[in-house]
Tab-separated table of C-alpha atoms in Angstrom:
chain	number	residue	atom	x	y	z
A	1154	UNK	CA	69.351	21.014	2.532
A	1155	UNK	CA	71.153	18.600	0.191
A	1156	UNK	CA	69.096	15.645	1.387
A	1157	UNK	CA	65.948	17.751	0.999
A	1158	UNK	CA	66.954	18.614	-2.575
A	1159	UNK	CA	67.574	14.979	-3.534
A	1160	UNK	CA	64.318	13.937	-1.851
A	1161	UNK	CA	62.455	16.459	-3.973
A	1162	UNK	CA	64.247	15.330	-7.135
A	1163	UNK	CA	63.398	11.721	-6.349
A	1164	UNK	CA	59.691	12.562	-6.026
A	1165	UNK	CA	59.780	14.424	-9.338
A	1166	UNK	CA	61.517	11.510	-11.070
A	1167	UNK	CA	59.073	9.001	-9.606
A	1168	UNK	CA	56.150	11.131	-10.745
A	1169	UNK	CA	57.606	11.436	-14.245
A	1170	UNK	CA	58.318	7.724	-14.262
A	1171	UNK	CA	54.695	6.954	-13.403
A	1172	UNK	CA	53.452	9.375	-16.053
A	1173	UNK	CA	55.758	7.869	-18.698
A	1174	UNK	CA	54.633	4.367	-17.717
A	1175	UNK	CA	51.016	5.479	-17.944
A	1176	UNK	CA	51.514	6.920	-21.404
A	1177	UNK	CA	53.408	3.873	-22.607
A	1178	UNK	CA	50.737	1.529	-21.285
A	1179	UNK	CA	48.116	3.540	-23.150
A	1180	UNK	CA	49.325	2.762	-26.618
A	1181	UNK	CA	46.472	4.611	-28.337
A	1182	UNK	CA	46.634	7.711	-26.135
A	1183	UNK	CA	48.869	10.363	-27.633
A	1184	UNK	CA	49.940	13.319	-25.550
A	1185	UNK	CA	48.262	16.546	-26.624
A	1186	UNK	CA	50.193	19.804	-26.290
A	1187	UNK	CA	48.225	23.024	-26.575
A	1188	UNK	CA	50.075	26.351	-26.826
A	1189	UNK	CA	48.896	29.937	-27.265
A	1190	UNK	CA	47.772	29.228	-30.825
A	1191	UNK	CA	45.662	26.215	-29.800
A	1192	UNK	CA	42.426	28.193	-29.913
A	1193	UNK	CA	43.147	30.057	-33.178
A	1194	UNK	CA	40.706	29.715	-36.024
A	1195	UNK	CA	41.848	29.070	-39.624
A	1196	UNK	CA	42.025	32.801	-40.481
A	1197	UNK	CA	44.213	33.661	-37.483
A	1198	UNK	CA	46.487	30.700	-38.172
A	1199	UNK	CA	47.074	31.902	-41.719
A	1200	UNK	CA	48.296	35.335	-40.629
A	1201	UNK	CA	51.928	36.260	-39.866
A	1202	UNK	CA	52.889	35.521	-36.284
A	1203	UNK	CA	53.353	39.173	-35.222
A	1204	UNK	CA	49.984	40.167	-36.652
A	1205	UNK	CA	48.274	37.147	-35.142
A	1206	UNK	CA	49.555	38.004	-31.646
A	1207	UNK	CA	47.737	41.364	-31.644
A	1208	UNK	CA	44.507	39.905	-33.035
A	1209	UNK	CA	44.682	37.051	-30.514
A	1210	UNK	CA	44.920	39.551	-27.649
A	1211	UNK	CA	41.881	41.335	-29.023
A	1212	UNK	CA	39.980	38.059	-29.270
A	1213	UNK	CA	40.875	37.132	-25.688
A	1214	UNK	CA	39.321	40.372	-24.449
A	1215	UNK	CA	35.872	39.323	-25.719
A	1216	UNK	CA	33.784	36.730	-23.868
A	1217	UNK	CA	32.209	35.226	-26.976
A	1218	UNK	CA	35.600	34.845	-28.658
A	1219	UNK	CA	37.060	33.192	-25.525
A	1220	UNK	CA	34.281	30.629	-25.618
A	1221	UNK	CA	34.824	29.961	-29.336
A	1222	UNK	CA	38.543	29.474	-28.723
A	1223	UNK	CA	37.768	27.107	-25.847
A	1224	UNK	CA	35.573	24.976	-28.108
A	1225	UNK	CA	38.375	24.779	-30.692
A	1226	UNK	CA	40.830	23.686	-27.988
A	1227	UNK	CA	38.486	20.975	-26.711
A	1228	UNK	CA	37.871	19.810	-30.283
A	1229	UNK	CA	41.642	19.203	-30.555
A	1230	UNK	CA	41.722	17.378	-27.214
A	1231	UNK	CA	38.631	15.260	-27.925
A	1232	UNK	CA	40.374	12.366	-29.782
A	1233	UNK	CA	42.713	11.908	-26.794
A	1234	UNK	CA	39.692	11.679	-24.497
A	1235	UNK	CA	38.131	9.048	-26.760
A	1236	UNK	CA	41.365	7.037	-26.699
A	1237	UNK	CA	41.633	7.413	-22.918
A	1238	UNK	CA	38.077	6.131	-22.494
A	1239	UNK	CA	38.936	3.091	-24.630
A	1240	UNK	CA	42.097	2.372	-22.652
A	1241	UNK	CA	40.388	2.735	-19.278
A	1242	UNK	CA	37.500	0.470	-20.197
A	1243	UNK	CA	38.357	-1.705	-23.236
A	1244	UNK	CA	35.197	-3.799	-22.967
A	1245	UNK	CA	32.857	-0.807	-22.690
A	1246	UNK	CA	30.378	0.590	-22.348
A	1247	UNK	CA	31.704	3.726	-24.041
A	1248	UNK	CA	30.091	7.137	-24.180
A	1249	UNK	CA	32.405	9.099	-26.477
A	1250	UNK	CA	33.630	6.361	-28.827
A	1251	UNK	CA	30.798	6.537	-31.345
A	1252	UNK	CA	30.175	10.279	-31.103
A	1253	UNK	CA	31.807	13.014	-33.114
A	1254	UNK	CA	32.802	16.113	-31.204
A	1255	UNK	CA	29.781	18.005	-32.539
A	1256	UNK	CA	27.477	15.207	-31.399
A	1257	UNK	CA	29.119	15.071	-27.982
A	1258	UNK	CA	28.762	18.843	-27.648
A	1259	UNK	CA	24.985	18.385	-27.899
A	1260	UNK	CA	24.856	15.463	-25.437
A	1261	UNK	CA	24.822	16.129	-21.683
A	1262	UNK	CA	25.945	12.573	-20.830
A	1263	UNK	CA	28.911	12.892	-23.201
A	1264	UNK	CA	29.876	16.248	-21.689
A	1265	UNK	CA	29.702	14.780	-18.174
A	1266	UNK	CA	31.878	11.833	-19.128
A	1267	UNK	CA	34.237	14.025	-21.132
A	1268	UNK	CA	34.795	16.296	-18.114
A	1269	UNK	CA	35.756	13.313	-15.979
A	1270	UNK	CA	38.144	12.027	-18.630
A	1271	UNK	CA	39.666	15.483	-19.120
A	1272	UNK	CA	40.408	15.738	-15.410
A	1273	UNK	CA	42.298	12.413	-15.592
A	1274	UNK	CA	44.182	13.575	-18.694
A	1275	UNK	CA	45.055	16.962	-17.171
A	1276	UNK	CA	46.204	15.514	-13.836
A	1277	UNK	CA	48.406	12.926	-15.581
A	1278	UNK	CA	49.792	15.374	-18.179
A	1279	UNK	CA	48.271	13.519	-21.105
A	1280	UNK	CA	47.000	16.977	-21.984
A	1281	UNK	CA	49.544	19.745	-21.485
A	1282	UNK	CA	49.031	23.472	-21.788
A	1283	UNK	CA	51.944	25.771	-22.625
A	1284	UNK	CA	52.230	29.541	-22.678
A	1285	UNK	CA	54.382	32.260	-24.205
A	1286	UNK	CA	56.985	32.182	-26.990
A	1287	UNK	CA	59.105	29.762	-24.968
A	1288	UNK	CA	56.109	27.437	-24.583
A	1289	UNK	CA	56.505	27.022	-20.818
A	1290	UNK	CA	54.298	24.189	-19.497
A	1291	UNK	CA	51.554	25.009	-16.999
A	1292	UNK	CA	51.745	22.213	-14.407
A	1293	UNK	CA	48.654	20.254	-13.350
A	1294	UNK	CA	46.922	21.588	-10.281
A	1295	UNK	CA	46.998	25.237	-11.367
A	1296	UNK	CA	43.322	25.120	-12.229
A	1297	UNK	CA	42.769	28.860	-11.831
A	1298	UNK	CA	45.685	29.972	-13.991
A	1299	UNK	CA	44.581	31.555	-17.269
A	1300	UNK	CA	45.343	29.471	-20.348
A	1301	UNK	CA	46.519	31.711	-23.226
A	1302	UNK	CA	45.011	29.357	-25.777
A	1303	UNK	CA	41.478	30.391	-24.747
A	1304	UNK	CA	41.808	33.119	-22.122
A	1305	UNK	CA	40.056	30.971	-19.506
A	1306	UNK	CA	41.290	28.895	-16.606
A	1307	UNK	CA	40.720	25.146	-16.387
A	1308	UNK	CA	38.151	25.839	-13.649
A	1309	UNK	CA	36.284	28.340	-15.850
A	1310	UNK	CA	36.426	26.004	-18.844
A	1311	UNK	CA	34.978	23.115	-16.819
A	1312	UNK	CA	32.261	25.438	-15.534
A	1313	UNK	CA	31.398	26.437	-19.129
A	1314	UNK	CA	30.794	22.797	-20.065
A	1315	UNK	CA	28.975	22.022	-16.813
A	1316	UNK	CA	26.536	24.858	-17.468
A	1317	UNK	CA	26.117	23.738	-21.057
A	1318	UNK	CA	25.270	20.205	-19.873
A	1319	UNK	CA	22.789	21.705	-17.418
A	1320	UNK	CA	21.083	23.659	-20.209
A	1321	UNK	CA	20.887	20.516	-22.332
A	1322	UNK	CA	19.330	18.572	-19.448
A	1323	UNK	CA	16.639	21.239	-19.060
A	1324	UNK	CA	16.126	21.986	-22.747
A	1325	UNK	CA	12.584	20.551	-22.584
A	1326	UNK	CA	11.830	22.423	-19.356
A	1327	UNK	CA	11.563	25.827	-20.990
A	1328	UNK	CA	9.756	27.446	-18.048
A	1329	UNK	CA	12.302	26.428	-15.429
A	1330	UNK	CA	14.863	28.997	-14.342
A	1331	UNK	CA	17.317	28.800	-11.448
A	1332	UNK	CA	20.822	29.971	-10.647
A	1333	UNK	CA	23.219	27.087	-11.254
A	1334	UNK	CA	26.233	28.898	-9.788
A	1335	UNK	CA	26.048	27.347	-6.325
A	1336	UNK	CA	24.770	23.904	-7.279
A	1337	UNK	CA	26.424	22.886	-10.559
A	1338	UNK	CA	30.016	22.682	-9.400
A	1339	UNK	CA	31.224	19.287	-10.626
A	1340	UNK	CA	30.191	16.486	-13.008
A	1341	UNK	CA	28.609	14.676	-10.063
A	1342	UNK	CA	26.026	17.499	-9.982
A	1343	UNK	CA	24.598	16.508	-13.352
A	1344	UNK	CA	22.819	13.258	-12.345
A	1345	UNK	CA	20.978	15.274	-9.683
A	1346	UNK	CA	19.923	17.745	-12.367
A	1347	UNK	CA	18.573	14.868	-14.467
A	1348	UNK	CA	16.524	13.681	-11.495
A	1349	UNK	CA	15.071	17.169	-11.121
A	1350	UNK	CA	14.456	17.470	-14.861
A	1351	UNK	CA	12.448	14.221	-14.770
A	1352	UNK	CA	9.878	15.950	-12.569
A	1353	UNK	CA	6.898	17.457	-14.363
A	1354	UNK	CA	7.312	21.220	-14.975
A	1355	UNK	CA	4.283	22.126	-12.872
A	1356	UNK	CA	5.825	20.321	-9.893
A	1357	UNK	CA	9.150	22.138	-10.295
A	1358	UNK	CA	7.383	25.492	-10.464
A	1359	UNK	CA	5.499	24.583	-7.274
A	1360	UNK	CA	8.754	23.556	-5.594
A	1361	UNK	CA	10.402	26.836	-6.543
A	1362	UNK	CA	7.393	28.751	-5.249
A	1363	UNK	CA	7.259	26.877	-1.941
A	1364	UNK	CA	10.956	26.523	-1.194
A	1365	UNK	CA	12.087	29.950	-2.354
A	1366	UNK	CA	15.800	30.410	-1.701
A	1367	UNK	CA	16.014	26.859	-0.307
A	1368	UNK	CA	15.221	25.348	-3.709
A	1369	UNK	CA	18.921	25.110	-4.526
A	1370	UNK	CA	19.444	22.893	-1.457
A	1371	UNK	CA	17.765	20.052	-3.353
A	1372	UNK	CA	20.824	19.874	-5.603
A	1373	UNK	CA	23.441	19.731	-2.865
A	1374	UNK	CA	25.394	16.426	-2.912
A	1375	UNK	CA	24.306	15.493	0.616
A	1376	UNK	CA	20.640	15.847	-0.387
A	1377	UNK	CA	20.626	13.329	-3.245
A	1378	UNK	CA	18.256	10.876	-1.496
A	1379	UNK	CA	16.042	13.782	-0.496
A	1380	UNK	CA	15.815	14.963	-4.115
A	1381	UNK	CA	14.926	11.452	-5.306
A	1382	UNK	CA	12.106	11.331	-2.726
A	1383	UNK	CA	10.766	14.777	-3.660
A	1384	UNK	CA	10.818	13.839	-7.353
A	1385	UNK	CA	8.119	11.257	-6.526
A	1386	UNK	CA	5.670	13.917	-5.306
A	1387	UNK	CA	2.918	14.806	-7.805
A	1388	UNK	CA	2.556	18.492	-8.590
A	1389	UNK	CA	-0.848	18.585	-6.880
A	1390	UNK	CA	0.711	17.293	-3.647
A	1391	UNK	CA	3.427	19.969	-3.700
A	1392	UNK	CA	0.843	22.675	-4.358
A	1393	UNK	CA	-1.266	21.328	-1.487
A	1394	UNK	CA	1.769	21.378	0.829
A	1395	UNK	CA	2.461	24.999	-0.156
A	1396	UNK	CA	-1.146	25.894	0.577
A	1397	UNK	CA	-1.302	23.980	3.862
A	1398	UNK	CA	2.044	25.103	5.262
A	1399	UNK	CA	2.187	28.682	4.029
A	1400	UNK	CA	5.514	30.281	5.037
A	1401	UNK	CA	6.634	26.948	6.510
A	1402	UNK	CA	6.524	25.268	3.090
A	1403	UNK	CA	10.290	25.848	3.035
A	1404	UNK	CA	10.544	23.098	5.697
A	1405	UNK	CA	10.091	20.547	2.902
A	1406	UNK	CA	13.745	21.133	1.983
A	1407	UNK	CA	14.805	19.614	5.293
A	1408	UNK	CA	12.381	16.716	5.714
A	1409	UNK	CA	13.772	13.201	5.882
A	1410	UNK	CA	13.596	11.318	2.532
A	1411	UNK	CA	11.584	8.487	4.135
A	1412	UNK	CA	8.959	10.990	5.340
A	1413	UNK	CA	8.627	12.565	1.878
A	1414	UNK	CA	8.436	9.118	0.257
A	1415	UNK	CA	5.634	8.156	2.650
A	1416	UNK	CA	3.662	11.249	1.579
A	1417	UNK	CA	4.145	10.398	-2.102
A	1418	UNK	CA	3.175	6.746	-1.665
A	1419	UNK	CA	0.452	6.931	1.029
A	1420	UNK	CA	-1.497	10.128	0.410
A	1421	UNK	CA	-3.374	9.555	-2.806
A	1422	UNK	CA	-5.069	12.937	-3.240
A	1423	UNK	CA	-4.147	16.548	-2.416
A	1424	UNK	CA	-7.286	16.931	-0.279
A	1425	UNK	CA	-5.683	14.654	2.323
A	1426	UNK	CA	-2.742	17.048	2.612
A	1427	UNK	CA	-4.983	20.106	2.799
A	1428	UNK	CA	-7.109	18.467	5.500
A	1429	UNK	CA	-4.038	17.553	7.553
A	1430	UNK	CA	-2.814	21.124	7.125
A	1431	UNK	CA	0.032	22.360	9.318
A	1432	UNK	CA	-0.578	19.377	11.597
A	1433	UNK	CA	1.657	17.423	9.199
A	1434	UNK	CA	4.552	19.026	11.087
A	1435	UNK	CA	3.666	17.090	14.270
A	1436	UNK	CA	3.203	13.646	12.710
A	1437	UNK	CA	5.726	11.181	14.101
A	1438	UNK	CA	7.599	9.947	11.073
A	1439	UNK	CA	6.773	7.915	7.964
A	1440	UNK	CA	4.755	5.302	9.859
A	1441	UNK	CA	2.307	7.979	11.020
A	1442	UNK	CA	1.910	9.280	7.447
A	1443	UNK	CA	1.275	5.762	6.177
A	1444	UNK	CA	-1.253	5.141	8.960
A	1445	UNK	CA	-3.286	8.277	8.298
A	1446	UNK	CA	-3.033	7.606	4.568
A	1447	UNK	CA	-5.198	4.518	5.115
A	1448	UNK	CA	-8.122	6.597	6.341
A	1449	UNK	CA	-10.811	6.397	3.632
A	1450	UNK	CA	-11.439	8.967	0.916
A	1451	UNK	CA	-14.565	9.321	-1.217
A	1452	UNK	CA	-14.947	10.632	-4.765
A	1453	UNK	CA	-17.331	13.616	-4.617
A	1454	UNK	CA	-16.609	14.994	-8.096
A	1455	UNK	CA	-20.215	14.717	-9.258
A	1456	UNK	CA	-21.492	16.405	-6.118
A	1457	UNK	CA	-19.009	19.268	-6.479
A	1458	UNK	CA	-19.775	19.720	-10.188
A	1459	UNK	CA	-23.505	19.848	-9.472
A	1460	UNK	CA	-22.902	22.595	-6.927
A	1461	UNK	CA	-20.605	24.715	-9.123
A	1462	UNK	CA	-22.920	24.276	-12.096
A	1463	UNK	CA	-25.862	25.409	-9.979
A	1464	UNK	CA	-23.893	28.551	-9.143
A	1465	UNK	CA	-23.144	29.147	-12.825
A	1466	UNK	CA	-19.483	28.177	-12.733
A	1467	UNK	CA	-17.530	25.723	-14.928
A	1468	UNK	CA	-17.038	22.117	-13.910
A	1469	UNK	CA	-13.816	21.361	-12.086
A	1470	UNK	CA	-10.871	19.791	-13.884
A	1471	UNK	CA	-9.904	16.425	-12.452
A	1472	UNK	CA	-11.353	14.728	-9.397
A	1473	UNK	CA	-12.531	16.030	-6.021
A	1474	UNK	CA	-12.408	13.964	-2.829
A	1475	UNK	CA	-13.816	14.049	0.675
A	1476	UNK	CA	-11.535	12.573	3.333
A	1477	UNK	CA	-12.008	11.025	6.751
A	1478	UNK	CA	-9.038	13.128	7.816
A	1479	UNK	CA	-11.244	16.168	7.295
A	1480	UNK	CA	-14.124	14.436	9.099
A	1481	UNK	CA	-12.024	13.733	12.193
A	1482	UNK	CA	-10.498	17.213	12.111
A	1483	UNK	CA	-13.984	18.744	12.147
A	1484	UNK	CA	-15.015	16.460	15.004
A	1485	UNK	CA	-12.046	17.206	17.249
A	1486	UNK	CA	-11.400	20.849	16.492
A	1487	UNK	CA	-8.477	22.016	18.609
A	1488	UNK	CA	-7.728	18.480	19.824
A	1489	UNK	CA	-6.867	17.325	16.293
A	1490	UNK	CA	-3.243	18.314	16.860
A	1491	UNK	CA	-3.133	16.161	19.998
A	1492	UNK	CA	-4.395	13.188	17.985
A	1493	UNK	CA	-1.799	13.556	15.228
A	1494	UNK	CA	1.003	13.736	17.803
A	1495	UNK	CA	0.235	10.140	18.792
A	1496	UNK	CA	2.028	6.971	17.601
A	1497	UNK	CA	1.175	5.436	14.256
A	1498	UNK	CA	-0.475	2.515	16.027
A	1499	UNK	CA	-3.125	4.800	17.486
A	1500	UNK	CA	-3.719	6.538	14.168
A	1501	UNK	CA	-4.366	3.116	12.642
A	1502	UNK	CA	-6.852	2.303	15.410
A	1503	UNK	CA	-8.804	5.512	14.720
A	1504	UNK	CA	-9.560	4.075	11.289
A	1505	UNK	CA	-11.694	1.458	13.027
A	1506	UNK	CA	-13.642	4.110	14.929
A	1507	UNK	CA	-14.350	6.220	11.821
A	1508	UNK	CA	-15.432	3.121	9.893
A	1509	UNK	CA	-17.844	2.165	12.692
A	1510	UNK	CA	-19.124	5.721	12.970
A	1511	UNK	CA	-19.946	5.842	9.268
A	1512	UNK	CA	-22.038	2.646	9.565
A	1513	UNK	CA	-24.355	4.165	12.208
A	1514	UNK	CA	-27.566	5.389	10.614
A	1515	UNK	CA	-29.332	6.955	13.624
A	1516	UNK	CA	-28.256	10.571	14.100
A	1517	UNK	CA	-28.672	10.465	17.887
A	1518	UNK	CA	-26.562	7.339	18.191
A	1519	UNK	CA	-23.933	8.791	15.870
A	1520	UNK	CA	-23.858	11.963	17.958
A	1521	UNK	CA	-23.282	9.872	21.086
A	1522	UNK	CA	-20.351	8.058	19.438
A	1523	UNK	CA	-18.855	11.388	18.377
A	1524	UNK	CA	-19.018	12.687	21.933
A	1525	UNK	CA	-17.339	9.485	23.143
A	1526	UNK	CA	-14.541	9.953	20.626
A	1527	UNK	CA	-14.052	13.562	21.731
A	1528	UNK	CA	-13.841	12.390	25.347
A	1529	UNK	CA	-11.312	9.701	24.421
A	1530	UNK	CA	-9.188	12.228	22.544
A	1531	UNK	CA	-9.298	14.920	25.219
A	1532	UNK	CA	-8.747	12.686	28.277
A	1533	UNK	CA	-6.912	9.518	27.239
A	1534	UNK	CA	-4.729	10.246	24.188
A	1535	UNK	CA	-1.599	11.062	26.237
A	1536	UNK	CA	-1.707	7.612	27.826
A	1537	UNK	CA	-2.201	5.597	24.633
A	1538	UNK	CA	1.263	4.124	24.069
A	1539	UNK	CA	1.583	1.262	21.560
A	1540	UNK	CA	1.798	-1.163	24.505
A	1541	UNK	CA	-1.435	0.146	26.036
A	1542	UNK	CA	-3.165	0.089	22.656
A	1543	UNK	CA	-2.094	-3.511	22.238
A	1544	UNK	CA	-3.407	-4.434	25.687
A	1545	UNK	CA	-6.731	-2.753	24.873
A	1546	UNK	CA	-6.915	-4.647	21.566
A	1547	UNK	CA	-7.457	-1.336	19.781
A	1548	UNK	CA	-4.796	-2.262	17.254
A	1549	UNK	CA	-7.228	-4.893	15.977
A	1550	UNK	CA	-10.213	-2.541	15.891
A	1551	UNK	CA	-10.085	-2.072	12.125
A	1552	UNK	CA	-9.375	-5.646	11.152
A	1553	UNK	CA	-13.037	-6.618	10.680
A	1554	UNK	CA	-12.935	-9.316	13.363
A	1555	UNK	CA	-15.924	-10.994	14.994
A	1556	UNK	CA	-17.358	-8.581	17.631
A	1557	UNK	CA	-17.584	-11.510	20.066
A	1558	UNK	CA	-13.834	-12.057	19.940
A	1559	UNK	CA	-12.638	-8.440	19.683
A	1560	UNK	CA	-12.938	-5.124	21.509
A	1561	UNK	CA	-14.836	-2.271	19.905
A	1562	UNK	CA	-13.738	1.321	20.264
A	1563	UNK	CA	-16.734	2.004	22.520
A	1564	UNK	CA	-15.903	-0.951	24.763
A	1565	UNK	CA	-12.286	0.221	25.049
A	1566	UNK	CA	-13.520	3.651	26.109
A	1567	UNK	CA	-15.803	1.980	28.666
A	1568	UNK	CA	-12.786	0.221	30.182
A	1569	UNK	CA	-10.831	3.466	30.379
A	1570	UNK	CA	-13.771	5.352	31.876
A	1571	UNK	CA	-14.350	2.626	34.462
A	1572	UNK	CA	-10.720	2.724	35.590
A	1573	UNK	CA	-10.690	6.537	35.588
A	1574	UNK	CA	-13.765	6.815	37.819
A	1575	UNK	CA	-12.994	3.841	40.076
A	1576	UNK	CA	-12.224	4.807	43.645
A	1577	UNK	CA	-8.561	4.187	44.456
A	1578	UNK	CA	-7.414	4.437	40.836
A	1579	UNK	CA	-8.315	7.515	38.802
A	1580	UNK	CA	-5.774	9.837	37.201
A	1581	UNK	CA	-2.846	8.575	39.273
A	1582	UNK	CA	-3.314	5.069	37.846
A	1583	UNK	CA	-3.080	6.412	34.293
A	1584	UNK	CA	-0.134	8.688	34.991
A	1585	UNK	CA	2.012	6.445	37.186
A	1586	UNK	CA	0.937	2.818	36.792
A	1587	UNK	CA	-0.446	2.286	33.273
A	1588	UNK	CA	2.834	3.241	31.519
A	1589	UNK	CA	4.714	0.514	33.456
A	1590	UNK	CA	4.980	-3.166	32.411
A	1591	UNK	CA	2.817	-4.112	35.415
A	1592	UNK	CA	0.168	-1.600	34.396
A	1593	UNK	CA	0.100	-2.846	30.797
A	1594	UNK	CA	-0.136	-6.454	31.966
A	1595	UNK	CA	-3.029	-5.594	34.287
A	1596	UNK	CA	-4.862	-3.961	31.379
A	1597	UNK	CA	-4.199	-6.961	29.141
A	1598	UNK	CA	-5.495	-9.435	31.750
A	1599	UNK	CA	-8.603	-7.331	32.329
A	1600	UNK	CA	-9.371	-7.180	28.603
A	1601	UNK	CA	-8.779	-10.926	28.190
A	1602	UNK	CA	-11.253	-11.585	31.033
A	1603	UNK	CA	-13.774	-9.251	29.396
A	1604	UNK	CA	-13.471	-11.115	26.097
A	1605	UNK	CA	-14.137	-14.433	27.838
A	1606	UNK	CA	-17.291	-12.961	29.372
A	1607	UNK	CA	-18.388	-11.636	25.968
A	1608	UNK	CA	-17.988	-15.072	24.439
A	1609	UNK	CA	-20.049	-16.592	27.241
A	1610	UNK	CA	-22.755	-13.995	26.705
A	1611	UNK	CA	-22.343	-12.506	30.179
A	1612	UNK	CA	-21.633	-9.111	28.627
A	1613	UNK	CA	-23.964	-7.921	25.887
A	1614	UNK	CA	-23.406	-5.350	23.170
A	1615	UNK	CA	-24.996	-2.493	25.165
A	1616	UNK	CA	-23.545	-3.377	28.572
A	1617	UNK	CA	-22.265	-0.348	30.484
A	1618	UNK	CA	-18.704	-1.569	31.012
A	1619	UNK	CA	-17.643	1.666	32.697
A	1620	UNK	CA	-20.318	1.248	35.369
A	1621	UNK	CA	-19.363	-2.390	35.990
A	1622	UNK	CA	-15.678	-1.580	36.380
A	1623	UNK	CA	-16.139	1.449	38.618
A	1624	UNK	CA	-19.058	0.209	40.725
A	1625	UNK	CA	-18.309	-3.490	41.291
A	1626	UNK	CA	-15.439	-5.818	42.123
A	1627	UNK	CA	-16.039	-8.043	39.087
A	1628	UNK	CA	-12.636	-7.246	37.550
A	1629	UNK	CA	-10.801	-6.217	40.714
A	1630	UNK	CA	-8.563	-9.277	40.699
A	1631	UNK	CA	-6.565	-7.661	37.870
A	1632	UNK	CA	-6.155	-4.273	39.533
A	1633	UNK	CA	-6.367	-5.003	43.259
A	1634	UNK	CA	-2.645	-4.492	43.773
A	1635	UNK	CA	-3.037	-0.870	42.608
A	1636	UNK	CA	-6.164	0.035	44.558
A	1637	UNK	CA	-5.769	2.552	47.399
A	1638	UNK	CA	-2.001	2.782	46.806
A	1639	UNK	CA	0.146	5.666	45.812
A	1640	UNK	CA	2.135	5.239	42.650
A	1641	UNK	CA	5.333	6.196	44.476
A	1642	UNK	CA	5.474	2.808	46.263
A	1643	UNK	CA	4.829	0.671	43.230
């Protein structure tokens, strides 16, 4: 017990020694002692002590008076915080140094910095609170103990200034309302509030509407990067997400920051989001968003205004766009989801098909290409890994290369159809062989051979590649090892 007592005394002495050293080293920082009278106004201070005690108790029972007393206390402490800031960072920059207390009280950055400095001063007993006629010191760490000077605890006092800073941050956002209780808990919360306040009001209203109770999650410390990403979304994009996702719009609160950033940077109009619809939930990451964002859009504002004017309505505000996302969605119907589940590489290759389709003037020919695309989507999408796409040269389909040295979407489909219908290959080849390195290499060699024949002129633009592959042995040297074999012995 004796050794325990001396050990405790030693720790106390060491702590006091550190505090004394800290105060001595801070030559301009004077210790501030605040007792029960620290929050009294000039009238109360002028009254006899016994009278003042009763009036002080009355004042402490009223919320407004407690807040006024708190402000008086902090006004007394403020010079010590300015001196502490100077001592901690002599060369600057300083936040409080050039501001009076009244100016700091109207400045959210000053309040944030002042709260941090106060915590240092309180923990190191540069500021000391005392209570009762004997002026007994309240030790640091008792943050929830009521301070007689203002009738509030340190925790409640900090919360008062945090909420004030929050109101100052949103003073221009008069239409924004949210409960700060669960999200504004420390000075570190305030930079996140500034990020949110930088968003246009219409976007914040849309976020509140879409996220509902999950809106407050944006301000959690662990979601800082997510909030920064969401702050990049235009209001029209958020409204389009709400419309497209319906009840699942709350999912936005949990999306990865990179995915949200890709939406903000790659989708240039809200029509793209509306045309993707709930299918956005199946897209495989930011790369897929960026790929589909490259699909063309067309300004149809004049066309839309002509139509609404003809019907007697007012012209639309802003621009209206038609998207190739909507075009492909209409083409594929129920298979659109299957397409968007594919890798970004395939979504980029579809751009080439849509571009080619738009250049076809004959309706019958365009209808044939559409049917081919539907067949490709329904039958072959599950097998189109990035490696297979590379072997088929479909990744180059939208690069505008010379047709003689590249594979068109139609030619790629012809290759797939030929292999599908060739005796000894069929579905088992696609399911068991094509996903393997040997299968990919066979496809690559076959396509390379086809390109050589195109360059020689042996294969023309309208050659039925599917028929050649399935009905002849012209390309069998590349696939002979797989013919008439079961995938299980590969």
